[in-house]
XYZ file of C-alpha atoms in Angstrom:
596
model
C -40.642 -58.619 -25.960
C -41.676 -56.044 -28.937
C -45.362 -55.796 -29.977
C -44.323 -57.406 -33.105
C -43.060 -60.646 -31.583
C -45.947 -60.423 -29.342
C -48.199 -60.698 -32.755
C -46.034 -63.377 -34.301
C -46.446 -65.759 -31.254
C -50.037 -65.210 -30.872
C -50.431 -66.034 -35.226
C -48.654 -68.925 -34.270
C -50.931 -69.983 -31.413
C -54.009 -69.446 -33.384
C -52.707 -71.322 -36.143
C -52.530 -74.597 -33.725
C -48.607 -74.678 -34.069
C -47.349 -77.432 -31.609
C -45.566 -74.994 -29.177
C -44.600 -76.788 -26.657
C -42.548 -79.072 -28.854
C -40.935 -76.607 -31.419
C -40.528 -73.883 -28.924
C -39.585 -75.509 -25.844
C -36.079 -75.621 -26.975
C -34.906 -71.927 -27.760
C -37.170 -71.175 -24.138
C -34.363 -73.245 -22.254
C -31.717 -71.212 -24.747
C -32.836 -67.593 -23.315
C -33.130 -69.123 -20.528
C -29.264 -70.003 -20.581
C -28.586 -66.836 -22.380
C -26.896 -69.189 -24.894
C -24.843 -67.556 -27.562
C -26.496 -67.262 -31.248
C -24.597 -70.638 -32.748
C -26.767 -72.235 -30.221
C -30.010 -71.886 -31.432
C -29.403 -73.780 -34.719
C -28.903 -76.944 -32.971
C -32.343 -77.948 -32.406
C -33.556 -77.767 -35.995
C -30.176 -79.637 -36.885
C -30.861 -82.557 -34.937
C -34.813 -82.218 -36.024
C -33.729 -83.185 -39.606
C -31.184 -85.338 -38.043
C -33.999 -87.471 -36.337
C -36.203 -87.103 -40.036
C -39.179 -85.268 -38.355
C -41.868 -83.945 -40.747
C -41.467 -80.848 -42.841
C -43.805 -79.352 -40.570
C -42.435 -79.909 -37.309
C -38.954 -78.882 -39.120
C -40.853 -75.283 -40.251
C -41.970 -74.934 -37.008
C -38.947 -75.061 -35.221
C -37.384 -72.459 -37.886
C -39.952 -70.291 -36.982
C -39.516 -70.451 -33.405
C -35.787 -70.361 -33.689
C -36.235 -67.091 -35.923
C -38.493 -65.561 -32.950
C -36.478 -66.796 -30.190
C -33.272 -64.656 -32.075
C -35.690 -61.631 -32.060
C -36.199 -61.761 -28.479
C -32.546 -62.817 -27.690
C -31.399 -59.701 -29.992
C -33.981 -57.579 -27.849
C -32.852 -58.737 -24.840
C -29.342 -58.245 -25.216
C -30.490 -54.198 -26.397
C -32.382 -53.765 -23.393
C -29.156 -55.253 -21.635
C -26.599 -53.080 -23.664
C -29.276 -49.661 -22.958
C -29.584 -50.784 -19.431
C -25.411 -50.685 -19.028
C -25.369 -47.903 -20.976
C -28.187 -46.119 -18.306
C -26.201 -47.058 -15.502
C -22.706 -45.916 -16.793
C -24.694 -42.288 -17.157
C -26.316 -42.742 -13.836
C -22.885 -43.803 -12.167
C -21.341 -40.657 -14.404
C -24.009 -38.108 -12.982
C -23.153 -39.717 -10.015
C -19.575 -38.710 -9.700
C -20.295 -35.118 -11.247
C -22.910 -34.463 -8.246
C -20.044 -35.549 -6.009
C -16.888 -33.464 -8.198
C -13.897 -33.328 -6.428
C -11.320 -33.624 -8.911
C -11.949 -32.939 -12.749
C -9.052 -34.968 -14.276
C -10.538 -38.182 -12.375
C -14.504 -37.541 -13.482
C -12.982 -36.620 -16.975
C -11.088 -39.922 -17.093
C -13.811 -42.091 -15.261
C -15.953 -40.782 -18.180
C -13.103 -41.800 -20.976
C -13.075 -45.249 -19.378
C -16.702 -45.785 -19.255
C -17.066 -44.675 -23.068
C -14.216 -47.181 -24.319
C -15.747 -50.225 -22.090
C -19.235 -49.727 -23.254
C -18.569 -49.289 -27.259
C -16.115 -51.792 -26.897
C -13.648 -49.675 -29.086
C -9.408 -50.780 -28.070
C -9.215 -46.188 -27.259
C -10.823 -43.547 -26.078
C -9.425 -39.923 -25.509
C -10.751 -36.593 -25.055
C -9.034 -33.301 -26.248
C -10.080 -29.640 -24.835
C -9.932 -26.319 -27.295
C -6.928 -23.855 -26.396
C -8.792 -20.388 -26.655
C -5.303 -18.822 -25.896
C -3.386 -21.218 -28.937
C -6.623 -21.313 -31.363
C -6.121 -25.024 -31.515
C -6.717 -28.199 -29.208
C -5.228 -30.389 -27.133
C -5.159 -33.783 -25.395
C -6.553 -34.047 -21.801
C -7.162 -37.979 -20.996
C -6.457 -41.046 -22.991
C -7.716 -44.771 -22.042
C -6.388 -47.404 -23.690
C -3.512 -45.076 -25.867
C 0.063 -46.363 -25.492
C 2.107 -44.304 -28.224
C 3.464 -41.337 -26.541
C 3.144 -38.788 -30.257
C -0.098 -39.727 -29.812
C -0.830 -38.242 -26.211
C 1.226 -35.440 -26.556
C -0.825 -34.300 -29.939
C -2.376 -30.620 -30.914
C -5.098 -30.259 -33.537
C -5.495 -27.089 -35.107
C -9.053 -26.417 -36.127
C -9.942 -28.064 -39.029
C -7.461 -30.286 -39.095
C -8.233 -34.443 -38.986
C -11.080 -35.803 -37.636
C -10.917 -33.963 -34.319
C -10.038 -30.477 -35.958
C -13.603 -30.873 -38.086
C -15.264 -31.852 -34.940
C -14.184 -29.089 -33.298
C -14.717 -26.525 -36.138
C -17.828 -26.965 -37.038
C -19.822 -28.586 -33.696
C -20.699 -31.606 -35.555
C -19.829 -35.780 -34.821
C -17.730 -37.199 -37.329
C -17.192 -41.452 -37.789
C -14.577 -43.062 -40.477
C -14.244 -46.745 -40.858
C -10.516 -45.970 -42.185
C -8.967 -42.463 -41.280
C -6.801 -42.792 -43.520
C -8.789 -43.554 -46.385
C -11.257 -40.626 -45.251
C -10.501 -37.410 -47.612
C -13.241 -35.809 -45.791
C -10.579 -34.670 -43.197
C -7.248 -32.273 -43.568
C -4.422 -34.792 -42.975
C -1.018 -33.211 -41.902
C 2.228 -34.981 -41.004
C 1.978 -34.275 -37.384
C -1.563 -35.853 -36.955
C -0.985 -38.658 -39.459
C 2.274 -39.851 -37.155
C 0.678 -40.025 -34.186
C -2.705 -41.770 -35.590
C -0.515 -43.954 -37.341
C 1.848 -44.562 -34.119
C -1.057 -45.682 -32.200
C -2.507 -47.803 -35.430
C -5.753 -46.425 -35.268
C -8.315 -46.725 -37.875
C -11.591 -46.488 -37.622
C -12.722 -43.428 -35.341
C -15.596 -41.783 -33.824
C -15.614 -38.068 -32.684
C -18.224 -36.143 -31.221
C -18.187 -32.013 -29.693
C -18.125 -31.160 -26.161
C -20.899 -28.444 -25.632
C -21.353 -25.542 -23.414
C -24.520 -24.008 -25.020
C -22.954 -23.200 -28.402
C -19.584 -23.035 -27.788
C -17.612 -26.148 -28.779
C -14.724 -26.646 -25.971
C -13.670 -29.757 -26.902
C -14.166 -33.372 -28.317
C -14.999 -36.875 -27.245
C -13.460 -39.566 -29.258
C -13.522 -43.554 -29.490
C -11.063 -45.535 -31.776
C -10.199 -49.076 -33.042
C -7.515 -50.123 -34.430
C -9.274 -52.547 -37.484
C -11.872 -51.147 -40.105
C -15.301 -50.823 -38.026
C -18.707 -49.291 -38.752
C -20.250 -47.443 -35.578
C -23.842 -47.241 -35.167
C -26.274 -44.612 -34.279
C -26.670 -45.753 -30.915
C -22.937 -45.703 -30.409
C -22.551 -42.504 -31.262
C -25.300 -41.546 -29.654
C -23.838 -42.996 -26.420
C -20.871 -41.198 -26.922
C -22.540 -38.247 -27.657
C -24.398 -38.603 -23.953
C -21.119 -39.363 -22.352
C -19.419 -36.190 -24.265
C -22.683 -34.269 -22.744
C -21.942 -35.137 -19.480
C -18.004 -34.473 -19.749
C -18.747 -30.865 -20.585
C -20.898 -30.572 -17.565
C -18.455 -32.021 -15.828
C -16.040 -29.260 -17.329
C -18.404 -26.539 -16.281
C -18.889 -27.651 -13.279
C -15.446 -27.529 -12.468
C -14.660 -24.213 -13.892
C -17.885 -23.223 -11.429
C -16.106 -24.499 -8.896
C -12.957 -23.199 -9.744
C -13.919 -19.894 -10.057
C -16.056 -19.732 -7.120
C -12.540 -21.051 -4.934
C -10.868 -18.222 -6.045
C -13.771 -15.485 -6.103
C -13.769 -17.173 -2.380
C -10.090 -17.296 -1.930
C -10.199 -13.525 -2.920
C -13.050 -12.719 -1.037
C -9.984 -13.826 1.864
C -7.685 -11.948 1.110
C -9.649 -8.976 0.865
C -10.895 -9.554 4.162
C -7.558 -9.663 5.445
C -6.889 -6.744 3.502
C -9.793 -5.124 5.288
C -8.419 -6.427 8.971
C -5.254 -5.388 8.130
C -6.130 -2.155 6.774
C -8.818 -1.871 9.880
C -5.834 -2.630 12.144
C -3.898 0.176 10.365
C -6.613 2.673 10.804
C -6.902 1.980 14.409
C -3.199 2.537 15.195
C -3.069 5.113 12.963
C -6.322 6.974 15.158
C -4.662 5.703 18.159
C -1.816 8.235 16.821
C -3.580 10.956 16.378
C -5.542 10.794 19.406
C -2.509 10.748 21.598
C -1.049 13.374 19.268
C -4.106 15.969 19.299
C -3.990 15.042 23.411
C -0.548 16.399 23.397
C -0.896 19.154 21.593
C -3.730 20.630 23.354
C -2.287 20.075 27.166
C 0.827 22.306 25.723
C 2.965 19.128 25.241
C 6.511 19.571 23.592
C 8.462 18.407 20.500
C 10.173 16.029 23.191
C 7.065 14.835 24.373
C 5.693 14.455 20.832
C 9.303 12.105 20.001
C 8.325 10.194 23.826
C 4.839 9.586 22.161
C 6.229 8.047 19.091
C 8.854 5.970 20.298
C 6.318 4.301 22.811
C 4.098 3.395 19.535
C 6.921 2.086 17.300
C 8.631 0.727 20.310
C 11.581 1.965 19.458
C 13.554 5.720 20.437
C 12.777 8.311 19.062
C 14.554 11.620 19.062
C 14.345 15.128 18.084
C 17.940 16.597 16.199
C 18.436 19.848 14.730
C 18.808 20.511 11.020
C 22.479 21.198 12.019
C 22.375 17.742 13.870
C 20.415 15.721 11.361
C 22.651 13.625 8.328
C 22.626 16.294 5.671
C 21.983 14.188 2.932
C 19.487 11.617 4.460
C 17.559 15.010 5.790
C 17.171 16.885 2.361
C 16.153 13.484 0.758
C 13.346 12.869 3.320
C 12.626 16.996 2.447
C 11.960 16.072 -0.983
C 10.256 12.815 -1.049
C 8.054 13.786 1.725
C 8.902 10.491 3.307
C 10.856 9.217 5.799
C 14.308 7.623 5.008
C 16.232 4.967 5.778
C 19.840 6.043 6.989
C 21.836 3.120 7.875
C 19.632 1.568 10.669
C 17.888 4.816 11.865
C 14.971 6.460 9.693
C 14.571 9.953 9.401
C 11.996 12.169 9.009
C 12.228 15.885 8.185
C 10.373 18.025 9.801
C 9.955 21.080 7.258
C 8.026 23.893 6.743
C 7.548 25.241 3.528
C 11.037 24.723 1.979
C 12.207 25.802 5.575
C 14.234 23.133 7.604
C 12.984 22.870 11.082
C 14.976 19.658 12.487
C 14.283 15.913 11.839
C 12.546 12.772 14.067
C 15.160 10.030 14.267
C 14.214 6.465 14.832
C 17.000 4.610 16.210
C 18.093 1.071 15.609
C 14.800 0.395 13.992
C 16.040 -1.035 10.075
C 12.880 -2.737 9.435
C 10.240 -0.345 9.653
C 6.330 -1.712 7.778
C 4.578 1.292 5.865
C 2.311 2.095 9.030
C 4.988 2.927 11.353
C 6.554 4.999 8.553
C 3.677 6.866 8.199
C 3.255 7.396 11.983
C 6.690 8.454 12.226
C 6.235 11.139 9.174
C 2.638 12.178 10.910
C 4.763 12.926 13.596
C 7.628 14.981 12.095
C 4.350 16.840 10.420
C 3.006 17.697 14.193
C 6.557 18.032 15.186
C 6.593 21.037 12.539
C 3.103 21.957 13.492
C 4.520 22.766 17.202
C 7.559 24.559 16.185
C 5.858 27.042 13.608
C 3.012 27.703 16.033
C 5.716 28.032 18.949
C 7.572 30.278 16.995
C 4.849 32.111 16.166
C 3.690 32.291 19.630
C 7.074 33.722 20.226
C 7.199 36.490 17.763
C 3.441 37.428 18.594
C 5.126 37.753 22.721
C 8.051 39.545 20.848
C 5.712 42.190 19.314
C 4.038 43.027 22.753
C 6.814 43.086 24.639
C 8.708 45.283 21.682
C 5.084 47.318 22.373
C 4.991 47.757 25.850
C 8.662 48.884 25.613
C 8.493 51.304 22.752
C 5.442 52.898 25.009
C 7.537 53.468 27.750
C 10.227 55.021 25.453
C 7.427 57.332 23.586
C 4.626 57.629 24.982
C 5.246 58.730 28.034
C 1.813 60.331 29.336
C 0.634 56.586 29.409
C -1.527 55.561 32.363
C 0.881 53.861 35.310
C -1.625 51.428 36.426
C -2.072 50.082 32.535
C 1.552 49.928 32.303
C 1.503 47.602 35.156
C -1.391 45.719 34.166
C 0.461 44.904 30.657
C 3.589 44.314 32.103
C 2.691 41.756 34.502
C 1.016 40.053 31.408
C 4.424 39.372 30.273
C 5.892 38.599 33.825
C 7.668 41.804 33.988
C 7.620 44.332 36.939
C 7.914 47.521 36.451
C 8.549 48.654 39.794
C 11.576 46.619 40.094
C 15.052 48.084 39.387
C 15.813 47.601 35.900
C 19.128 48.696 33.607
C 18.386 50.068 29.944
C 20.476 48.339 27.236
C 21.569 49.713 23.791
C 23.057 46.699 21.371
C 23.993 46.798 17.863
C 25.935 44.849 16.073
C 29.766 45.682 14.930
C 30.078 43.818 11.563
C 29.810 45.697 8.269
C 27.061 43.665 5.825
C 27.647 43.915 2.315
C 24.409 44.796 1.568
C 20.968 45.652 2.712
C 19.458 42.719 2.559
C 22.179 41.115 4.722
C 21.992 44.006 7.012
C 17.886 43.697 7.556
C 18.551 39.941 7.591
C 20.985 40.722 11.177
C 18.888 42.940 12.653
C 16.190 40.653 12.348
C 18.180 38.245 14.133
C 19.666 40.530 16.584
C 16.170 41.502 17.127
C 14.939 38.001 17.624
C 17.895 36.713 19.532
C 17.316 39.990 22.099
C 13.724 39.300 22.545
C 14.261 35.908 23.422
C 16.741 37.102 26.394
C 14.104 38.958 27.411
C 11.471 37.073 27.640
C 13.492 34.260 29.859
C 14.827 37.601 31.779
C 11.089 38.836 32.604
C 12.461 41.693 30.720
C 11.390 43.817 27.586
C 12.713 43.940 24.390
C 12.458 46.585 20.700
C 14.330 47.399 17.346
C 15.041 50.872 17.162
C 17.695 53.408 15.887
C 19.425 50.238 13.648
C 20.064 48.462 16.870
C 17.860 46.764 19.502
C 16.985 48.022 23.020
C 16.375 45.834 26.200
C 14.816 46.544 29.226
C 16.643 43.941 31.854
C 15.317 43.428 35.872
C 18.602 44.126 37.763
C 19.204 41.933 40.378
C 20.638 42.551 43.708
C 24.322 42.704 43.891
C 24.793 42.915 40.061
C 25.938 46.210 38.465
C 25.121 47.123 35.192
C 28.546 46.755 33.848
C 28.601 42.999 34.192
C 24.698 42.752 32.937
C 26.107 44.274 29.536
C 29.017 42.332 29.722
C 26.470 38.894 29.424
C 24.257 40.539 27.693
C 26.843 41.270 24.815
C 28.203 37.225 25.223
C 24.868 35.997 24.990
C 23.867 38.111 22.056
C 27.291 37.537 20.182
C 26.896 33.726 20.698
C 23.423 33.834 19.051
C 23.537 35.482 15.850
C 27.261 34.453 15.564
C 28.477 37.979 15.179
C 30.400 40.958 17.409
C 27.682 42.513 19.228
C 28.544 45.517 21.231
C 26.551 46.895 24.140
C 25.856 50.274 26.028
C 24.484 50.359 29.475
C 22.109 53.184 31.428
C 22.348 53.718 34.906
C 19.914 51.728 37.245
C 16.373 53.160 36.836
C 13.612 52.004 39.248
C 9.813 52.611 39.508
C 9.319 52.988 35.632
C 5.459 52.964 35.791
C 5.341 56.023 37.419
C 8.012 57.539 35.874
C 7.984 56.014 32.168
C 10.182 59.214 31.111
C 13.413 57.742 33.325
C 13.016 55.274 30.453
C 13.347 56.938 27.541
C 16.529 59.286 29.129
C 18.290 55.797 30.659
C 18.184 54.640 26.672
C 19.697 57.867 25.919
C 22.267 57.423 27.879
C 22.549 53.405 27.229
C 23.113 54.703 23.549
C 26.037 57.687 24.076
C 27.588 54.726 26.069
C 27.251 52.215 23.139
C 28.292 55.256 20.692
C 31.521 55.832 23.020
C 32.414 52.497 22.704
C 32.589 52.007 18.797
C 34.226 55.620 18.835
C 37.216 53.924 20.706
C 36.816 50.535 18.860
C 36.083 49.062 21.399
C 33.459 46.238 20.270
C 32.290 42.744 21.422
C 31.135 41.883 25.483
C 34.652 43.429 26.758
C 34.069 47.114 25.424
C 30.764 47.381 28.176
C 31.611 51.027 29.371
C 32.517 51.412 33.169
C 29.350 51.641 35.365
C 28.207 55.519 35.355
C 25.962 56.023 38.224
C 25.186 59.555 39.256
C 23.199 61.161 41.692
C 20.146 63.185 41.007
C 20.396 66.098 39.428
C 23.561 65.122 37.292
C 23.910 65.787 33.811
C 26.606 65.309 30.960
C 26.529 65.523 27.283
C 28.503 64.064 24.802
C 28.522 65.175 21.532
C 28.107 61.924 19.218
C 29.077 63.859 15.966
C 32.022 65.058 16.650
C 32.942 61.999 18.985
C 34.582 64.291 21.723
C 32.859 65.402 25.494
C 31.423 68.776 24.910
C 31.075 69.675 28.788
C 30.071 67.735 31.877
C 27.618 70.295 33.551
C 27.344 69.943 37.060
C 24.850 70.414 39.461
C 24.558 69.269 42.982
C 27.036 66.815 42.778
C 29.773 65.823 40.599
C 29.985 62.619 38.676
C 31.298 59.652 40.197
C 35.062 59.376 39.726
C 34.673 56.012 37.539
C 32.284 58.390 35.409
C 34.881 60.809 34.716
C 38.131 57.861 34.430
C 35.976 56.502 31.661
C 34.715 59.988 29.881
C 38.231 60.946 30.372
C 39.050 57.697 28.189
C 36.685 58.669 25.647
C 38.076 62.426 25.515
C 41.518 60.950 24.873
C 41.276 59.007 22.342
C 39.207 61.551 20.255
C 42.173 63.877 20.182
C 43.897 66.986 21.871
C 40.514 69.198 22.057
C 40.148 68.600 25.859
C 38.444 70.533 27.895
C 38.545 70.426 32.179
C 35.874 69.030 33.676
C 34.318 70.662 36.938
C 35.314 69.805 40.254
């Protein structure tokens, strides 16, 4: 009870009003909770029953305070729903699972405590500048639900706009708002009339609006719209909430997927060291391009191989050239393996059409050691080309040289020097059209010689536009048939005629480095004879000459005819002289005898 009805019922008491019979009455009413009509009935039947004036004042006196504290009563009732529909609202928010079902628990709870026949709540559309609806309670015209407000527009639009609760009686009575035919429809299709909107705050932005809505004229009081106003309060915390929420599941769900991201790419990184460990492990116990393809198909699980550029698909190799990537040929990938703009070969995966971006990057860090291998094997093969072109050009020149170094250097190159050995003069037969092409041959003669003999524990040098070898002889084979192969193998390298002129067998060529430089003089009038009787290719090797010591013969290269055969203690074998003989013949009629 107020202070003020406190006051009024203690006047009464000290101005000897008969309470217990005028109030008595309206005590049982409370008590009852009977409805206002109610408390009129005992003063009726007071002036029914012809009590005194006095008694009759009383009892309007009482009746007037016992409406007071019924009117009280039934605020403190109304706050007291009003507290618990917050609390219960709070309630759900602490506990937010799903926003649409706080948001419409909210909507509900607004429409049963101000007793209005709709309630609805709208959002703003940052994206659309305008706003939309989000729950309805009570709304059964479909225009209705389905409406947009641009701001500014009706009672919503002004709510929105400027952050502010708006109440009509009659909307459409109200010029205070911006009607348009859209909103006007669907107020009108739900028969709406008297409404009450108030803003949705998140500090002071507005992002939407809280509405209830009757459909007859009605006059909302402060405390209603104060209520809503509470209830609109807690919606937008509700709202924020859930956008917390929201964006903390998706910082979270990223946070996942970067952390698979991270395992994945922590995965990758170990395979991908697990690569180059076994790589660099190969490569420094000497392994092989072969062993390198072995590696590689063990990590992709698949095979591997090493082709040729010749070998490789033409077009599939220059596109992986280019890219710098492996590529996808049918079901195999390839890989070039490239140095420079040079074309070294390709890695082939076989049978392996789905291949992730790690194992294609393993297979092109392969191809790249692959390359690696080859350049520093081929350099490692020109570098042994130089000596062994050194040693041998010593032996031709320099031939004061100490025997013992000799030996020491040959047997660095797994040659011996005190084996029997056969001096070889090669050149090749073809005419080039220029001197580019020419140097371009002799490179490769040059190359293709020194390879011979390196596998031949043999020596090998460019020199007088041809190349010279220094071959081991081995028992049983003549020197005839050693030029013979020689020539084939030669020819079948660099693709060309090569022609080849042979020494007699020299032997201990450390001691006596000078027998080398006269067998390649020989070697060469041989190879010299040859071309002279066009004779070219592996078939033209000259008969075997072998003399004894102390035999000599010149032939004059010039002219292309034998000048004299000079003899000393001997004579020259008669396979010597068939094959000079063939020489002197086909240079003309200028013959001259040779000796016994």
């Amino acid at each position: 009870m107020s202070r003020d009805h406190v006051q009024s019922a203690s006047r009464s008491t000290a101005a000897g009003a008969p309470l217990s019979s005028s109030e008595t009455p309206f005590l049982e009413l409370l008590a009852r909770g009977a409805s206002a009509d109610a408390y009129e009935q005992p003063v009726l039947l007071a002036r029914a029953e012809g009590r005194p004036t006095e008694s009759i004042v009383a009892l309007e006196q009482a009746k007037l305070l016992a409406l007071r504290v019924r009117s009280e009563l039934e605020g403190r009732r109304r706050r007291e729903a009003e507290l618990s529909a917050l609390f219960e609202t709070a309630h759900d928010l602490a506990g937010l699972r799903d926003l649409d079902a706080v948001l419409q628990a909210i909507v509900q709870r607004a429409r049963s405590l101000l007793g209005t026949d709709i309630a609805y709540l709208s959002l703003n559309d940052p994206a659309r500048g305008d706003t939309y609806m989000r729950v309805t309670e009570g709304s059964v015209a479909a225009r209705f639900q389905q409406l947009r407000l641009g701001m500014g527009e009706g009672l919503g639009g002004l709510v929105a706009q400027t952050a502010r609760p708006y109440v009509t009686d009659d909307y459409f009575k109200d010029d205070r708002f911006q009607h348009t035919l859209t909103i006007d429809a669907g107020v009108r299709d739900e028969g709406l009339v008297a409404i009450l909107g108030v803003p949705l705050m998140l500090g002071h932005h507005v992002i939407g609006v809280l509405f209830a809505a009757d459909r007859r004229a009605r006059v909302f009081e402060r405390e209603q719209i104060a209520l809503l106003g509470s209830f609109a309060a807690l919606a937008a915390a509700a709202i924020d909430t859930a956008n917390l929420l929201s964006e903390t599941r998706s910082a979270l769900a990223d946070l996942e997927l970067a952390n698979e991201i991270i395992r994945d790419r922590s995965g990758v990184i170990e395979r991908a060291s697990d690569v180059h460990d076994r790589l660099a492990q190969l490569v420094l116990r000497g392994g092989g391009v072969h062993d390198v393809a072995a590696a590689v198909s063990e990590v992709l699980d698949g095979t591997v191989e090493f082709a040729e550029a010749a070998a490789a698909p033409a077009g599939a190799l220059e596109a992986s050239r280019a890219e710098g990537h492996a590529v996808r040929y049918d079901d195999d990938w390839i890989a070039a393996v490239a140095a420079g703009g040079e074309l070294l070969g390709a890695l082939v995966l076989r049978g392996h059409p789905g291949l992730d971006p790690v194992d294609q990057r393993t297979l092109e860090r392969a191809a790249m050691v692959t390359s690696l291998l080859l350049l520093a094997r081929r350099s490692a093969a020109e570098a042994e080309q130089r000596v062994r072109g050194e040693l041998l050009d010593d032996l031709l020149d320099a031939r004061d040289r100490d025997p013992r170094l000799l030996r020491e250097r040959a047997a660095r190159l797994d040659a011996d020097l005190d084996a029997g050995h056969v001096v070889l003069a090669a050149r090749l037969d073809a005419v080039a059209a220029d001197a580019d092409q020419e140097a371009s041959a002799r490179r490769r003669l040059w190359s293709a010689a020194s390879h011979l003999a390196a596998t031949r524990h043999g020596l090998a040098a460019a020199r007088d536009g041809g190349t010279v070898l220094l071959l081991p002889l081995e028992a049983g084979d003549t020197a005839t048939a050693l030029a013979r192969r020689t020539a084939r193998h030669l020819g079948t390298a660099v693709h060309e005629a090569v022609t080849v002129g042979a020494s007699a067998p020299v032997e201990d060529l450390a001691a006596h480095p000078d027998a080398v430089a006269a067998a390649y003089e020989e070697g060469r009038r041989c190879l010299e004879a040859l071309r002279l009787q066009g004779q070219i290719g592996p078939r033209a090797a000259l008969r075997q000459a072998t003399r004894t010591k102390g035999q000599a013969g010149r032939y004059d290269s010039v002219s292309g005819r034998v000048s004299t055969v000079r003899v000393g203690c001997g004579a020259w074998s008669s396979q010597q002289v068939l094959g000079l003989l063939v020489v002197h013949r086909a240079n003309g009629p200028d013959q001259r005898e040779c000796g016994d």
